[in-house]
PDB file of C-alpha atoms in Angstrom:
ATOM      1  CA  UNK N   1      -5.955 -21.153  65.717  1.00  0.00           C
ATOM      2  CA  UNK N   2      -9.627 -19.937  66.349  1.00  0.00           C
ATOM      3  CA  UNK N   3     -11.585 -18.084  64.342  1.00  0.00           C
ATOM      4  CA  UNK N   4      -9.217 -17.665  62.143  1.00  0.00           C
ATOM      5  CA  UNK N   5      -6.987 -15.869  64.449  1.00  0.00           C
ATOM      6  CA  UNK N   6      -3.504 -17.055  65.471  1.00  0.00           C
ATOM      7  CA  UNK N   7      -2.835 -16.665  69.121  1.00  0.00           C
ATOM      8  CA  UNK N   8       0.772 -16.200  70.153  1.00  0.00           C
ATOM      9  CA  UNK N   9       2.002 -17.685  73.108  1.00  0.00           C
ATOM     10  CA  UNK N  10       3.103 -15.847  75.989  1.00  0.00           C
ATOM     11  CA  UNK N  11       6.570 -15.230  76.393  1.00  0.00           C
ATOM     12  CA  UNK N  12       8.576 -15.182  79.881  1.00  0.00           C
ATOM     13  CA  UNK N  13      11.590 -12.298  79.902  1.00  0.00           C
ATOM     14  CA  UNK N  14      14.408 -11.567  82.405  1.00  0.00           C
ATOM     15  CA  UNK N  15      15.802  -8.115  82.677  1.00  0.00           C
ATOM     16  CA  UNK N  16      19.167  -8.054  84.366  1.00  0.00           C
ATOM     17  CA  UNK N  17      20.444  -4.803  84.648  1.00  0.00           C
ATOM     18  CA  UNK N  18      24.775  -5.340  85.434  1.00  0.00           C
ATOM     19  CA  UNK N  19      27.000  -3.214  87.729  1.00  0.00           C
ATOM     20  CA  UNK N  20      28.655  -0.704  86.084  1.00  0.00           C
ATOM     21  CA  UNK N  21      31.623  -1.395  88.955  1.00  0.00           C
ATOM     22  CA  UNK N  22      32.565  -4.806  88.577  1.00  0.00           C
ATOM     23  CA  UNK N  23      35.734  -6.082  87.221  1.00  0.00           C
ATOM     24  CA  UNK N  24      39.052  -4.275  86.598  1.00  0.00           C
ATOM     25  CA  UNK N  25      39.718  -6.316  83.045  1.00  0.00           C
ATOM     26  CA  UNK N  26      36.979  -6.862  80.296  1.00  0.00           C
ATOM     27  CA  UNK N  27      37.616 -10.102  81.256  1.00  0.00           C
ATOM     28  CA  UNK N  28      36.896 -10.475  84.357  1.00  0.00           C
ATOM     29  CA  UNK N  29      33.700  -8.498  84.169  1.00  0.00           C
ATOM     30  CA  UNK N  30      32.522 -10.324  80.850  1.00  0.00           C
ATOM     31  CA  UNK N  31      32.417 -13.161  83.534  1.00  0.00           C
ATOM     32  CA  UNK N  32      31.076 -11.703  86.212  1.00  0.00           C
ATOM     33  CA  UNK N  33      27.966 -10.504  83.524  1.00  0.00           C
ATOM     34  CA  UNK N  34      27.679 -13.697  82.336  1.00  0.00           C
ATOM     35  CA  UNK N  35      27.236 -15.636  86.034  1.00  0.00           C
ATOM     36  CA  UNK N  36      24.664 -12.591  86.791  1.00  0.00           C
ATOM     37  CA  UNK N  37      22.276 -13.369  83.891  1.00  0.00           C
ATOM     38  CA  UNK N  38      22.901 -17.118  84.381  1.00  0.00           C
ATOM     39  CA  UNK N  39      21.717 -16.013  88.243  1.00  0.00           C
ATOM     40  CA  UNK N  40      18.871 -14.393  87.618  1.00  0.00           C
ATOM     41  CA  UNK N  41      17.512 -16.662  84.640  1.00  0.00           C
ATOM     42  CA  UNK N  42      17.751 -19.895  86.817  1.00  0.00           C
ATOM     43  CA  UNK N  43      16.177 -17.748  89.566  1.00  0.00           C
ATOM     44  CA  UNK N  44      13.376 -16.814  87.005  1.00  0.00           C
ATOM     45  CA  UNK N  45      13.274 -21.012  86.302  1.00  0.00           C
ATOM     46  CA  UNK N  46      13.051 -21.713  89.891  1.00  0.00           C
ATOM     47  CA  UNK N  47       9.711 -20.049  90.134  1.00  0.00           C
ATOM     48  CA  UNK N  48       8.248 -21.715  86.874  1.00  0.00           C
ATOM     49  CA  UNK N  49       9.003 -19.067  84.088  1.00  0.00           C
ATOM     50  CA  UNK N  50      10.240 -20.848  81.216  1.00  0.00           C
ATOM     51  CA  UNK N  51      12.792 -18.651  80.030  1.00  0.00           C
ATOM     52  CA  UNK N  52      15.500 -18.835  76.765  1.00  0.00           C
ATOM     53  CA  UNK N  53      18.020 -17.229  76.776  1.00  0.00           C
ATOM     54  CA  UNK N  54      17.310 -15.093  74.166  1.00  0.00           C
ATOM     55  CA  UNK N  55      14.779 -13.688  76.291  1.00  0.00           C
ATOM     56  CA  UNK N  56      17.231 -12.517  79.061  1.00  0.00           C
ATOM     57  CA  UNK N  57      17.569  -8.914  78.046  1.00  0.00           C
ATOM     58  CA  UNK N  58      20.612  -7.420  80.060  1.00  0.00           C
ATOM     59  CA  UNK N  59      22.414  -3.916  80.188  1.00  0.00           C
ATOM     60  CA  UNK N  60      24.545  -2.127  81.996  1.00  0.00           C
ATOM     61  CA  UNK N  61      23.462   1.126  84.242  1.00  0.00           C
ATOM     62  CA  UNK N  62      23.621   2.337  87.923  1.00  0.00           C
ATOM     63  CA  UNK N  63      21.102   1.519  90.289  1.00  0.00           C
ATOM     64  CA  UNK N  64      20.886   5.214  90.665  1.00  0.00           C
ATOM     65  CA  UNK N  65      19.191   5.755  86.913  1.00  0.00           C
ATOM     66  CA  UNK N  66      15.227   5.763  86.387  1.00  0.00           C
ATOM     67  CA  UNK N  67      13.912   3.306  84.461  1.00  0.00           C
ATOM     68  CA  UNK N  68      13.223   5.737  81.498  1.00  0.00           C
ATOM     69  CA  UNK N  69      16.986   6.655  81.460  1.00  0.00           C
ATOM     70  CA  UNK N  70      17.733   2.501  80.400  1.00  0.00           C
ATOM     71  CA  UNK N  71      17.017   2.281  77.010  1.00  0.00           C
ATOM     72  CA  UNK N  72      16.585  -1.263  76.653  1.00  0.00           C
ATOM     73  CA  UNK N  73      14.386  -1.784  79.821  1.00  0.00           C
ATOM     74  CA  UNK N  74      11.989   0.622  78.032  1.00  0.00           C
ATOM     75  CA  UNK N  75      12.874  -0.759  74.546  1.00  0.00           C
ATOM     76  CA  UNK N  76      11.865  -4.700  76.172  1.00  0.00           C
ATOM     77  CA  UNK N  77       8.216  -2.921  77.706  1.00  0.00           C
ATOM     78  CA  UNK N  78       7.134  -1.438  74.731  1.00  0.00           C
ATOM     79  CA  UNK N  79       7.777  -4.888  73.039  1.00  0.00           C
ATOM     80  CA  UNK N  80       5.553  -6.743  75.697  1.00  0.00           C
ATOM     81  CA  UNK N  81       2.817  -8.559  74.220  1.00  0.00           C
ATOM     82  CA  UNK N  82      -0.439  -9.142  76.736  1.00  0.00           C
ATOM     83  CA  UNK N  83       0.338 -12.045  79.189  1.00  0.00           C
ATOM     84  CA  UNK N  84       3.862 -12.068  78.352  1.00  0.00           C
ATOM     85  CA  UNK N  85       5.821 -11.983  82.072  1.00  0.00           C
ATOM     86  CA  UNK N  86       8.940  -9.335  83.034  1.00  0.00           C
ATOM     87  CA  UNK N  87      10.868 -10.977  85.674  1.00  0.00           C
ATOM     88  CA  UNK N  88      13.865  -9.104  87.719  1.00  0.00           C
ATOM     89  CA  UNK N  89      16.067 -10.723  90.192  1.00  0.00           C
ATOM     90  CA  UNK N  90      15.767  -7.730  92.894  1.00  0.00           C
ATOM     91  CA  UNK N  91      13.317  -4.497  92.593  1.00  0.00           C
ATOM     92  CA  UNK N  92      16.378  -2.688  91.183  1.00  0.00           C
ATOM     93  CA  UNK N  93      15.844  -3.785  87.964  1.00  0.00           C
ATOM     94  CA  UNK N  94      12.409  -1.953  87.964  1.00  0.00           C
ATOM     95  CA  UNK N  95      14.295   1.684  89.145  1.00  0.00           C
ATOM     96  CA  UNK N  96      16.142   3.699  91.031  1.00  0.00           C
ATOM     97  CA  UNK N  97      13.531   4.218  94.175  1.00  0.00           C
ATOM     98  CA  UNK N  98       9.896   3.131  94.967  1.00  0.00           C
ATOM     99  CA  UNK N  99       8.341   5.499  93.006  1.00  0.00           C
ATOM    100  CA  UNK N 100      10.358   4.577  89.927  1.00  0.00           C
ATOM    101  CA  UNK N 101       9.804   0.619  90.894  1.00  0.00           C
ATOM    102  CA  UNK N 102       5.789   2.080  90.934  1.00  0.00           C
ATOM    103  CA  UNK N 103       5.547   3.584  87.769  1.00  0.00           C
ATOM    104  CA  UNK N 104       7.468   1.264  86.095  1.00  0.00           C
ATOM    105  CA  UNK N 105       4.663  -2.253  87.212  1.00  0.00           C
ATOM    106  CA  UNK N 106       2.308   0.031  86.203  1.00  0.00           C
ATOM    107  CA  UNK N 107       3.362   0.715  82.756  1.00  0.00           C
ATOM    108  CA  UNK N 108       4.277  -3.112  82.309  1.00  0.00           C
ATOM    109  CA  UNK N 109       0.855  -3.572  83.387  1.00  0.00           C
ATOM    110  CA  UNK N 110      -0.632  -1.264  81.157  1.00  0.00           C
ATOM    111  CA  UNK N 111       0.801  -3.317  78.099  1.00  0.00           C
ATOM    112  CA  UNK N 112      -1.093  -5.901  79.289  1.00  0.00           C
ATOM    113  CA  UNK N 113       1.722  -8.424  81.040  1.00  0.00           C
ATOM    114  CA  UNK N 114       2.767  -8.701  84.132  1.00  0.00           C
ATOM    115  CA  UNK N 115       5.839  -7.556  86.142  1.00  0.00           C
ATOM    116  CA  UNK N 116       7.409 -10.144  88.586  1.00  0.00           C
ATOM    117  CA  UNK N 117      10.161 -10.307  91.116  1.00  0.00           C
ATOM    118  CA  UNK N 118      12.056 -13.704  91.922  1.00  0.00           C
ATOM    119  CA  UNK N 119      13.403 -12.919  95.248  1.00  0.00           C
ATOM    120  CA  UNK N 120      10.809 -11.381  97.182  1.00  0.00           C
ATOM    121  CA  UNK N 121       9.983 -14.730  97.700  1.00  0.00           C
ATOM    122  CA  UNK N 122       6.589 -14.829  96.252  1.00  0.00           C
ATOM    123  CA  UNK N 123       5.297 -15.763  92.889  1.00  0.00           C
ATOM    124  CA  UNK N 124       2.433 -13.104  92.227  1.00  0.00           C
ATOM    125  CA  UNK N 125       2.260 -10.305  89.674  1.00  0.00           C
ATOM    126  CA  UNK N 126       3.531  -7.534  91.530  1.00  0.00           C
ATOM    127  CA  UNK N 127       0.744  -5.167  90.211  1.00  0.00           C
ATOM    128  CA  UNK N 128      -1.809  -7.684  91.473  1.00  0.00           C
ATOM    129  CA  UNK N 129      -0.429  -7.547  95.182  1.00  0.00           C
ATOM    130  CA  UNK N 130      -2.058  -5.289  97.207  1.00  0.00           C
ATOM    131  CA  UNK N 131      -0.189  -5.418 100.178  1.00  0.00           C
ATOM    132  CA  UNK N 132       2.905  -4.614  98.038  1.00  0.00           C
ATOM    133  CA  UNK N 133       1.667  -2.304  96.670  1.00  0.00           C
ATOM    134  CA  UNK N 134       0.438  -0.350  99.788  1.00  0.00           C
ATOM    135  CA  UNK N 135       4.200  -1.038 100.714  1.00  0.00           C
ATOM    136  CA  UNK N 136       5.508   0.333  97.959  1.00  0.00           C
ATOM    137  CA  UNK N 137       3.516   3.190  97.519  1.00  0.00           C
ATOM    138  CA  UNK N 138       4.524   3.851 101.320  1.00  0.00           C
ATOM    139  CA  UNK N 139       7.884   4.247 100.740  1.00  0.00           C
ATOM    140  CA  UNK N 140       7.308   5.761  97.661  1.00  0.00           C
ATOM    141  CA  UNK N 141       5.368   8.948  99.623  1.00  0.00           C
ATOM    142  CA  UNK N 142       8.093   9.374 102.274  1.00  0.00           C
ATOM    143  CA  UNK N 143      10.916   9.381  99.341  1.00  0.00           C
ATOM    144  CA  UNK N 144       9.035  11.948  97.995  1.00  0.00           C
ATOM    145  CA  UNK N 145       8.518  13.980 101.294  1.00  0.00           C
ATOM    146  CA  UNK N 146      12.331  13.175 102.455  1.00  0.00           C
ATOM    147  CA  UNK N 147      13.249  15.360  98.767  1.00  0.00           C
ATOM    148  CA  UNK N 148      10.805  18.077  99.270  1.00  0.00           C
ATOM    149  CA  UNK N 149      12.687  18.884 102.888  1.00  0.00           C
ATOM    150  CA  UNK N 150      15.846  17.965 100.999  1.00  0.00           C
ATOM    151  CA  UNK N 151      15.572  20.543  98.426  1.00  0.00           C
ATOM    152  CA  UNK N 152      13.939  22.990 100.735  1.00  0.00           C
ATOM    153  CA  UNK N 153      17.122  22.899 102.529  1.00  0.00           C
ATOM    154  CA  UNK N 154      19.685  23.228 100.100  1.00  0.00           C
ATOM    155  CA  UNK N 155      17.316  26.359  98.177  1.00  0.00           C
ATOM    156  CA  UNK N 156      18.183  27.435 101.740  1.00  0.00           C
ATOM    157  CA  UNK N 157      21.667  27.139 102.332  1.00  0.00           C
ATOM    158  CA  UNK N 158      20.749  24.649 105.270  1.00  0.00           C
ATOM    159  CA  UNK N 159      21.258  20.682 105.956  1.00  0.00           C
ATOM    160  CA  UNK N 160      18.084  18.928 107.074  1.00  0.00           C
ATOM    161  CA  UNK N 161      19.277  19.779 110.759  1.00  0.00           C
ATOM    162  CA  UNK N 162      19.671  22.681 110.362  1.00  0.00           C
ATOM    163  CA  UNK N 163      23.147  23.217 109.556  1.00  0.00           C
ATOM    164  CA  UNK N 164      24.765  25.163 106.539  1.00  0.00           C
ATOM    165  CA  UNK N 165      25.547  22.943 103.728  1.00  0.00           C
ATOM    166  CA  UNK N 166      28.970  22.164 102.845  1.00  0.00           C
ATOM    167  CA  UNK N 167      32.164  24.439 103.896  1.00  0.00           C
ATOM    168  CA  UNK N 168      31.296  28.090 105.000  1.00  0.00           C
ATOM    169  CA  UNK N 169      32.215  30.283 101.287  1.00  0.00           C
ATOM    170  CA  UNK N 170      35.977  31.678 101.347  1.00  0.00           C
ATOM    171  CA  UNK N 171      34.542  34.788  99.580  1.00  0.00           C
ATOM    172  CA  UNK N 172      32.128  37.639 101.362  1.00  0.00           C
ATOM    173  CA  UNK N 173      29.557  38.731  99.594  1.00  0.00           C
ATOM    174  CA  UNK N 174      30.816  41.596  97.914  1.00  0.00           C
ATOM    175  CA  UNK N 175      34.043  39.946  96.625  1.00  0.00           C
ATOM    176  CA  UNK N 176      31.845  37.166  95.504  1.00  0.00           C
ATOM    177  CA  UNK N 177      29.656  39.804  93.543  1.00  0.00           C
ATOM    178  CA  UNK N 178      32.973  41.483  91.741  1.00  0.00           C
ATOM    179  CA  UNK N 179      33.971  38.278  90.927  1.00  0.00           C
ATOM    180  CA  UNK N 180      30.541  37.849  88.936  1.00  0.00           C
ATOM    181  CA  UNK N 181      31.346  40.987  86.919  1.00  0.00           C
ATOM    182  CA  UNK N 182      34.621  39.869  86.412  1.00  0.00           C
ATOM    183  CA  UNK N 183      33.138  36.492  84.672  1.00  0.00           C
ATOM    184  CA  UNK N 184      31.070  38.946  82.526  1.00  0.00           C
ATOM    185  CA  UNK N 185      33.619  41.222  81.298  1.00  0.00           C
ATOM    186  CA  UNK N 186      34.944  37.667  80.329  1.00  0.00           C
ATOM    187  CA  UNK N 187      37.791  37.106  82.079  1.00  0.00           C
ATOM    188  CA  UNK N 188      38.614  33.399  82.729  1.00  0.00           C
ATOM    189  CA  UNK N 189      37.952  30.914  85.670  1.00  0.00           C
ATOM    190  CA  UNK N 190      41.880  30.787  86.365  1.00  0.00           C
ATOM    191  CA  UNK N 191      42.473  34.524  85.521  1.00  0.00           C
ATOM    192  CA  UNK N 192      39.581  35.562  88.293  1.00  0.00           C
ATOM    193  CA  UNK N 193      40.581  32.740  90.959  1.00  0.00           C
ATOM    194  CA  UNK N 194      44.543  34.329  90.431  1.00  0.00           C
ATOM    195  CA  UNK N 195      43.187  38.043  91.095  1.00  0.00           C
ATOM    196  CA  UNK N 196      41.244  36.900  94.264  1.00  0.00           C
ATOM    197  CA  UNK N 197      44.005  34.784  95.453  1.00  0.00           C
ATOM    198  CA  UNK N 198      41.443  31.925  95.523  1.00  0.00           C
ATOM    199  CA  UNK N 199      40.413  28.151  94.364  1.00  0.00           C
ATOM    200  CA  UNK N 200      39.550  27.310  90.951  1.00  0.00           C
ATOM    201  CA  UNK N 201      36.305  25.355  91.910  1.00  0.00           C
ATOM    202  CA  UNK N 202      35.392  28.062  94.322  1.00  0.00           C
ATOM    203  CA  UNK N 203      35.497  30.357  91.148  1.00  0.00           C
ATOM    204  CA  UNK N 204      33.180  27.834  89.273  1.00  0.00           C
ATOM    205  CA  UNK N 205      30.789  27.148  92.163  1.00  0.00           C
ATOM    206  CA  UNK N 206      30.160  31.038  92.014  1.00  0.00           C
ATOM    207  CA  UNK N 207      29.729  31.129  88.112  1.00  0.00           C
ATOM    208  CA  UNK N 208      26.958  27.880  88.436  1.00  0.00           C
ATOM    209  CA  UNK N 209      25.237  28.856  91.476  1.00  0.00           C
ATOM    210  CA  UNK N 210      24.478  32.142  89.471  1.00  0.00           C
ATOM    211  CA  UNK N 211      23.640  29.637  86.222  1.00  0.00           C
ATOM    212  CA  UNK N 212      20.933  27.844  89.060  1.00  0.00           C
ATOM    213  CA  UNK N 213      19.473  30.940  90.104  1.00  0.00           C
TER     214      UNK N 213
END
């Protein structure tokens, strides 16, 4: 104590996020979740943290989710304390693609500690790397450029080649327009797909694309 002010220590967390395809039996993936966070903790050891393991903080979610969308990742940053120390096994656990993985150091950063990874083979706050960082930021502008064409495209009709997305529609125009009054006089999906001696989904791809428009 100094001053009359009691300084906390640092603390040292692991965030594992766990498959959410592993294990056909609760029991089988209640083991498989347990050698995980026992994987990534050592890891976490390995490089000097000095973990417990109430400090291993682990959920469930798809690679494919941002960061914001895993409510205890977020729940664990806003709990950071300075110099306490995030550690994930593999840049996953930050989010779903580099620009996620960016803004996600930089708001562990922002609280003050400091986001680590344990196998990228190197030991150094991630937001202090500068070379990573170029890296990641990188990647992160071609993701970003790679969705811009991507959605260009499909507002389009067109695959990045060039080609038409998906199968060519089973409906010309003008049946696909009566079938869009047909929805508003409130007739149903299967009544409408009947009538037009069509598909079910083809009726409900018409209905949403509308919806999207």
């Amino acid at each position: 104590m100094t001053g009359g002010v009691h300084q906390l220590e640092p603390r040292d967390y692991v965030y594992v996020r766990l498959d959410t395809k592993v294990g056909s039996t609760w029991q089988s993936r209640d083991a498989f979740d347990r050698a995980t966070i026992r994987k990534h903790t050592e890891a976490a050891r390995a490089d000097g943290f000095i973990v417990h393991s109430r400090l291993a903080v682990s959920e469930r979610v798809g690679a494919s989710v941002a960061a914001s969308g895993r409510p205890k990742l977020m729940r664990l940053i806003r709990d950071l304390r300075p110099s306490d120390a995030l550690i994930v096994y593999t840049l996953d656990g930050f989010g779903r693609d580099a620009s996620d993985i960016l803004k996600t150091i930089r708001l562990i950063h922002e609280m003050g500690a400091e986001p680590f990874c344990a196998s990228l083979g190197t030991k150094e706050n991630l937001f202090n790397d500068n070379e990573f960082r170029s890296a990641l930021e990188a990647m992160a502008a071609l993701e970003r450029l790679t969705e811009a064409e991507r959605k260009q495209a499909k507002a389009k009709g067109l695959g990045v080649a060039g080609g038409r997305i998906g199968r060519p529609p089973s409906l010309d125009e003008a049946t696909q327009a009566a079938v869009r009054t047909d929805l508003d006089a409130g007739d149903t999906v299967a009544a409408v797909a009947r009538r037009y001696n069509t598909s079910h989904q083809t009726i409900l791809r018409i209905r949403d694309a509308r919806k999207r428009s």
